[in-house]
CSV table of C-alpha atoms in Angstrom, one decimal:
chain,number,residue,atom,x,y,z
A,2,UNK,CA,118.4,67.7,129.2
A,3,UNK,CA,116.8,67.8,132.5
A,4,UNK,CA,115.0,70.6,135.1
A,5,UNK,CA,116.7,71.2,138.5
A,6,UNK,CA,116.4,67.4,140.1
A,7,UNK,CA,119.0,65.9,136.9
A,8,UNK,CA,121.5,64.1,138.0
A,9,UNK,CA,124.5,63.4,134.8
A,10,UNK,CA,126.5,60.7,135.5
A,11,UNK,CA,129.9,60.7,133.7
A,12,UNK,CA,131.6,57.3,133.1
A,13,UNK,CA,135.7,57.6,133.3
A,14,UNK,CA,138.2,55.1,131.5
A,15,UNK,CA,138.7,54.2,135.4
A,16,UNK,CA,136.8,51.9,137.4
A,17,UNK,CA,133.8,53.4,139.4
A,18,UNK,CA,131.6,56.6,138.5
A,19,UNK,CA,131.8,60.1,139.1
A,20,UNK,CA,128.1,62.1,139.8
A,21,UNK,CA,128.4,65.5,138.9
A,22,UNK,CA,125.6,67.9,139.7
A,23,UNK,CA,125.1,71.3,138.2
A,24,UNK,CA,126.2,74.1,140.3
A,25,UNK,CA,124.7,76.9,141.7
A,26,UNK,CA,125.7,78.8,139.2
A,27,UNK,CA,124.8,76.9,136.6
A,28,UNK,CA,121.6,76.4,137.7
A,29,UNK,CA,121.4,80.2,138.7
A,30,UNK,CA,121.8,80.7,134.7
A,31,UNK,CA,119.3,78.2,133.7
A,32,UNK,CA,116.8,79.6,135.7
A,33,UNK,CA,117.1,83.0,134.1
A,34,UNK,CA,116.8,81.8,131.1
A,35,UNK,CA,113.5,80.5,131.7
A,36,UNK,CA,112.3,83.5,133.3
A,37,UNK,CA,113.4,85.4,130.4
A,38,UNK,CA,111.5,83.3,127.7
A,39,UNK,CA,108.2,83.3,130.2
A,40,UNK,CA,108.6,87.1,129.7
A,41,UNK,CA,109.1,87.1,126.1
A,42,UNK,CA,105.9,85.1,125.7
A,43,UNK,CA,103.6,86.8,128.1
A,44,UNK,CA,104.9,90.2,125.9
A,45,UNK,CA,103.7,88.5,122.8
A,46,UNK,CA,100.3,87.4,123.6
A,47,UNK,CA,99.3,90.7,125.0
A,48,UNK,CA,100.8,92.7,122.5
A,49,UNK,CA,98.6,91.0,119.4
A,50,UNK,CA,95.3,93.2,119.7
A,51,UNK,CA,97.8,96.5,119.7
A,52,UNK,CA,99.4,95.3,116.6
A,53,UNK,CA,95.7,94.6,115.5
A,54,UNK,CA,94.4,97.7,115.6
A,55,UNK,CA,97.3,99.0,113.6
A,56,UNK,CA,95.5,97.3,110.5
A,57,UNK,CA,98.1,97.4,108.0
A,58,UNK,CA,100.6,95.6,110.5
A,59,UNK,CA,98.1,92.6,111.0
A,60,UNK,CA,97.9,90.1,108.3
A,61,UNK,CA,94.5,90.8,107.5
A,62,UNK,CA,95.6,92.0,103.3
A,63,UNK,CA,98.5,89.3,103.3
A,64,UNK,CA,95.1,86.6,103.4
A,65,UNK,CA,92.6,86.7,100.2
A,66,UNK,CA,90.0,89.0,101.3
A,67,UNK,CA,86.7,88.8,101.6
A,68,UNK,CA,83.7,91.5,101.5
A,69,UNK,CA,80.3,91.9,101.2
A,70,UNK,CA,78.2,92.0,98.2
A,71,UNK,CA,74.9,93.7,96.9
A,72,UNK,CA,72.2,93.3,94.7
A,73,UNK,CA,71.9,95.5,91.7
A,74,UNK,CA,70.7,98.8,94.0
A,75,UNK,CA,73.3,98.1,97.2
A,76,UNK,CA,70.2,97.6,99.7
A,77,UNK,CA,70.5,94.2,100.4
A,78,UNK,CA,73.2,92.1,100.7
A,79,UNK,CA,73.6,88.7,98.8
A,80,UNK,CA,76.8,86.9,99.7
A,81,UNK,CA,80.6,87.5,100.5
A,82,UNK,CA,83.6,86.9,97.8
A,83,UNK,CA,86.9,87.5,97.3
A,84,UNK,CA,87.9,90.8,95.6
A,85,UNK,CA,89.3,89.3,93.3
A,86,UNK,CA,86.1,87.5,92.0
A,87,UNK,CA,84.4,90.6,92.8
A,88,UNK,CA,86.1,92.6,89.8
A,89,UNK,CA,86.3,89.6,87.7
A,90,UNK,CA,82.5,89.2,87.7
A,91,UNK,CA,81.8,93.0,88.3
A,92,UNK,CA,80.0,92.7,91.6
A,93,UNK,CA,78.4,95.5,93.7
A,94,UNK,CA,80.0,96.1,96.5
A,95,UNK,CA,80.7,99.5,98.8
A,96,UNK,CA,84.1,101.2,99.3
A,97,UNK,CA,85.9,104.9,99.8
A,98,UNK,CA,88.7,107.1,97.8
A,99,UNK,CA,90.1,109.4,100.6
A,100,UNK,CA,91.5,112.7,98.6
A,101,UNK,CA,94.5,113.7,101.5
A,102,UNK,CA,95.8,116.9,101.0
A,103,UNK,CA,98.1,119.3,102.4
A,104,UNK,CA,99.2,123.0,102.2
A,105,UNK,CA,102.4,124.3,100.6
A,106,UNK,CA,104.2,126.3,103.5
A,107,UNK,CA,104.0,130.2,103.0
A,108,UNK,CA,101.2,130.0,100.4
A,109,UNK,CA,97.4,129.1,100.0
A,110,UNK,CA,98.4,126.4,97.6
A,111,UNK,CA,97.5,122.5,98.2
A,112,UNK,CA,99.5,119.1,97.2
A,113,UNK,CA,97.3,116.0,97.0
A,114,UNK,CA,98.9,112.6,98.0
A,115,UNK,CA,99.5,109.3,95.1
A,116,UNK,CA,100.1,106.1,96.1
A,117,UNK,CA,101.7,104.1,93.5
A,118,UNK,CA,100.1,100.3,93.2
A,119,UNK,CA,102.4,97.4,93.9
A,120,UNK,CA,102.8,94.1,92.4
A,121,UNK,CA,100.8,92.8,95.3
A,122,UNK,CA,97.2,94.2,93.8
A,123,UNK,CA,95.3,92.6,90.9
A,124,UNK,CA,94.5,95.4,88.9
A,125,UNK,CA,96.7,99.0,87.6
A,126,UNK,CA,99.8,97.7,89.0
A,127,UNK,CA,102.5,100.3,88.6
A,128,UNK,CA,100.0,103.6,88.5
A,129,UNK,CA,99.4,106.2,91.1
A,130,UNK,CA,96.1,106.5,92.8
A,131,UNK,CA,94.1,108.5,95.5
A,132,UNK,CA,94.2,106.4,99.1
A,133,UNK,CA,91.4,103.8,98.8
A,134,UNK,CA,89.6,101.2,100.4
A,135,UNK,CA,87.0,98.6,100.1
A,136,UNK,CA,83.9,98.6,102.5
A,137,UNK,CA,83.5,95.7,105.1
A,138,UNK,CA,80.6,94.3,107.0
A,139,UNK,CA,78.2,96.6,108.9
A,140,UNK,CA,80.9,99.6,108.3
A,141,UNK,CA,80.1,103.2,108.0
A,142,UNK,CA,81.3,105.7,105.5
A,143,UNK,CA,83.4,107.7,108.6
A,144,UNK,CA,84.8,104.4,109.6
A,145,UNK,CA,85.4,103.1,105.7
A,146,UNK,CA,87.7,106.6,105.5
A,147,UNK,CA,89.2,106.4,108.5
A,148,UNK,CA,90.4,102.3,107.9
A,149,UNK,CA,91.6,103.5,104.4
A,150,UNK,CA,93.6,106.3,106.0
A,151,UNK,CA,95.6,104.1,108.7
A,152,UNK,CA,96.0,100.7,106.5
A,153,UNK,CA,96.7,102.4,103.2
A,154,UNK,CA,99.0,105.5,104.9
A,155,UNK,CA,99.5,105.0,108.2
A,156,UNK,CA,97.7,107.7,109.8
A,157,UNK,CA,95.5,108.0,112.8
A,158,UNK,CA,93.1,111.1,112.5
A,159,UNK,CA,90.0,111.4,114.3
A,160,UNK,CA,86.5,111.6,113.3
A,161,UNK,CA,86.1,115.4,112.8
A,162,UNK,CA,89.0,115.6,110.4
A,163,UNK,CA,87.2,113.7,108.0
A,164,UNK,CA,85.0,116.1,105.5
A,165,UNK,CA,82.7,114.1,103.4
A,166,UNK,CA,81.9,114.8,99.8
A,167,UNK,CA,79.4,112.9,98.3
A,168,UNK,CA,78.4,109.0,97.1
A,169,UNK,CA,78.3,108.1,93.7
A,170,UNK,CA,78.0,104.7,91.6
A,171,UNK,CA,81.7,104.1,90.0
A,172,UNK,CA,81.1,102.1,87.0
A,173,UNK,CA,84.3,100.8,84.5
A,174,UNK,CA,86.2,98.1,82.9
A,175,UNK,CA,90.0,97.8,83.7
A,176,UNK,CA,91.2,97.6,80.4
A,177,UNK,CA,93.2,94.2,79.5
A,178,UNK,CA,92.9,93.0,82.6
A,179,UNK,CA,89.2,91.0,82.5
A,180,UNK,CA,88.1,92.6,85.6
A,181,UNK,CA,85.6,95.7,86.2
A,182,UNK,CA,84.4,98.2,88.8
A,183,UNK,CA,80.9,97.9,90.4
A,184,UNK,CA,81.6,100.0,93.2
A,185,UNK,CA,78.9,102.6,95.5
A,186,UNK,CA,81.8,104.7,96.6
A,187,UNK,CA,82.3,107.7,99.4
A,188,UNK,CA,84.6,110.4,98.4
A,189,UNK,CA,86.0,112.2,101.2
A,190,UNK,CA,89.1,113.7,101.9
A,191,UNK,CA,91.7,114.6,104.9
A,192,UNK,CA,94.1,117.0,105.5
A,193,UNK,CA,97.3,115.6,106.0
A,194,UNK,CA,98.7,115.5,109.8
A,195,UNK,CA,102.3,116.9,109.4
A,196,UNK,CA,103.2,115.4,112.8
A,197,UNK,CA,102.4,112.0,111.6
A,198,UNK,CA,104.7,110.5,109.3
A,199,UNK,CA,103.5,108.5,106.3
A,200,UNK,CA,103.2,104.2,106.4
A,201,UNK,CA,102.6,102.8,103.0
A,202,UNK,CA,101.5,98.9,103.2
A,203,UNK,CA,102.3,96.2,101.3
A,204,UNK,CA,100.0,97.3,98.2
A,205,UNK,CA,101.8,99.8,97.3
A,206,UNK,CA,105.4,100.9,96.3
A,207,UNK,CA,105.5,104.1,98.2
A,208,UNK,CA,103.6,108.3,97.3
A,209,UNK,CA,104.2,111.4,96.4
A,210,UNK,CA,103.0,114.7,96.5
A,211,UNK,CA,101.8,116.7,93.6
A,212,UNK,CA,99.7,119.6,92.5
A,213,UNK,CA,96.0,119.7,91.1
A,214,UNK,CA,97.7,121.2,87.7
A,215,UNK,CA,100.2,118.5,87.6
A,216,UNK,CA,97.6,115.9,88.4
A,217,UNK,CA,95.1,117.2,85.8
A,218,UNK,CA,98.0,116.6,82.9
A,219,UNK,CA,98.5,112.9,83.5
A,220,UNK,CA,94.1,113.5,83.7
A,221,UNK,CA,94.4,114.8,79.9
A,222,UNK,CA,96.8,112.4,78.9
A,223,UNK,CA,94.3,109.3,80.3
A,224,UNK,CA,97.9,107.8,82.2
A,225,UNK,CA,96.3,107.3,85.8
A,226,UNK,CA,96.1,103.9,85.2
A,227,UNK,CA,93.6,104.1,81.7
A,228,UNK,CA,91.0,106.5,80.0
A,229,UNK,CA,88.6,105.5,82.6
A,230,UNK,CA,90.5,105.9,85.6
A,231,UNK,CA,92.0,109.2,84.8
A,232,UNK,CA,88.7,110.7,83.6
A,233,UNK,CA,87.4,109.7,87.4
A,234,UNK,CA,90.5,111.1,89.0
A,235,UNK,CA,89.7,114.0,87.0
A,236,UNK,CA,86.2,114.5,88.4
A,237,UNK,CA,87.4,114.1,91.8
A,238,UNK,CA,89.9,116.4,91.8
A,239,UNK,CA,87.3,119.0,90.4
A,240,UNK,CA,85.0,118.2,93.4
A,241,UNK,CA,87.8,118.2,95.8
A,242,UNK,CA,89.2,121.8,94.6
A,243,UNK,CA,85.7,123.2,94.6
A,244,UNK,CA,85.2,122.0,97.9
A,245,UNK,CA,88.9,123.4,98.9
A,246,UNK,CA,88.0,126.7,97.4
A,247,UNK,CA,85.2,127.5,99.8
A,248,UNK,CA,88.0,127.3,102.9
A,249,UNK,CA,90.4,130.2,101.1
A,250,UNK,CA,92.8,127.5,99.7
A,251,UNK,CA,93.8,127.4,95.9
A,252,UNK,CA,93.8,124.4,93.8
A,253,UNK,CA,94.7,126.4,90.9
A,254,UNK,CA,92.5,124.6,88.6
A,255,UNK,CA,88.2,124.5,88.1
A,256,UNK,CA,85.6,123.1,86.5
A,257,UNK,CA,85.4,125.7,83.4
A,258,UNK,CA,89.0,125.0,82.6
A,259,UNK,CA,87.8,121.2,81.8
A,260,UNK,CA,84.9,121.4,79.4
A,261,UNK,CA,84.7,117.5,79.3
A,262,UNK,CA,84.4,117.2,83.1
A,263,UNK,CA,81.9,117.7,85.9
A,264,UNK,CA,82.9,117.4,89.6
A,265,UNK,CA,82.0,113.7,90.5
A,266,UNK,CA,79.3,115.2,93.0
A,267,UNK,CA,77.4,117.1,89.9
A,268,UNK,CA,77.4,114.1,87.8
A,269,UNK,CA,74.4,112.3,89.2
């Protein structure tokens, strides 16, 4: 079908020809139409770089990433890879776990926040974790933390919120799964914004909120995905409370209650 100038012609069992032209109306009708798909399309171009900067609405995780990786100290950078390859060969690379807590109402008490892994990541599907994220080109810690906090949970805080803890080398095999951890890692942690409402991605299956005690029992019993894992989750969790403490909050657990473990920031 035509624009404005068509002209139908309509052939009748009867001799001669009929031309029949749209109507005003019609053509009234048309016309909106057209405007209203213009409009439509004009609203979609320009409203990619906001859905862009929402990271975990883009489709930057549903394509195979790629990141950066080291040599054997993390100075100098030797190549890119997928992540995938990257714990299948054990390849040095940088990356965050982002503690977010927040405080029980009416008491100095804290929660900390578990995402459980979904069928969409390639190792400890099914366990619960801290928020993390890998590190991506020419990326600072602050930033690393703050990416993890709005793709992995949907939240938007601001540079100050963020308190750094320390660096440290994470080092481990995920067991029966071929794949290891080579990973230079910043531990930080947030508290959580309680006017902001939570925004799991696709990798995982949704959180919940428990206490250091609680956390430090599925710690004993090595379920946070394996031995390794938990023992890590473990050590964070010490470093976190002691860093907690000094603000008048209570994580109800310490170091001297874990004989086996050292806050991950006294380790190296």
């Amino acid at each position: 079908m035509g624009g404005k100038n068509e002209t139908i012609v309509a052939m009748p069992a009867s001799a001669g020809a009929t031309l029949v032209t749209p109507s005003p109306k019609r053509f009234s009708q048309r016309r909106i139409c057209y405007i209203l798909l213009a409009i439509i399309a004009v609203f979609s171009i320009f409203r990619l770089p906001f859905l862009s900067f929402g990271g975990h609405h883009t489709t930057h995780h549903q394509r195979e990433e790629v990141l950066p990786i080291f040599d054997e100290h993390f100075k100098q950078k030797v190549g890119e890879v997928s992540i995938d390859e990257i714990h299948k060969r054990g390849l040095p690379h940088f990356g965050t776990i982002v503690v977010l807590y927040r405080r029980v109402e009416g008491t100095k008490r804290v929660e900390f926040l578990l995402s459980k892994r979904s069928k969409q990541t390639t190792v400890c599907v099914g366990s619960w974790s801290f928020l993390s994220e890998h590190g991506v080109e020419n990326e600072g810690a602050t930033a690393m933390v703050l990416r993890a906090l709005r793709d992995e949970a949907g939240l938007f805080l601001s540079e100050e919120k963020v308190e750094h803890i320390c660096d440290t080398h994470v080092l481990h095999d995920f067991d029966g799964e071929d794949r290891s951890e080579n990973q230079y890692t910043h531990i930080a942690m947030a508290e959580y914004p309680n006017y902001q409402d939570l925004d799991f991605n696709h990798e995982s299956d949704g959180g919940k909120w428990v206490s250091p005690t609680k956390l430090m029992v599925d710690v004993d019993k090595g379920v946070i995905c394996n031995y390794e894992l938990s023992k890590l989750v473990g050590e964070i969790t010490l470093a976190i409370c002691k860093s907690l403490s000094k603000k008048g909050l209570d994580c109800e657990v310490n170091a001297s209650t874990y004989h086996k473990l050292l806050p991950i920031c006294e380790k190296d």
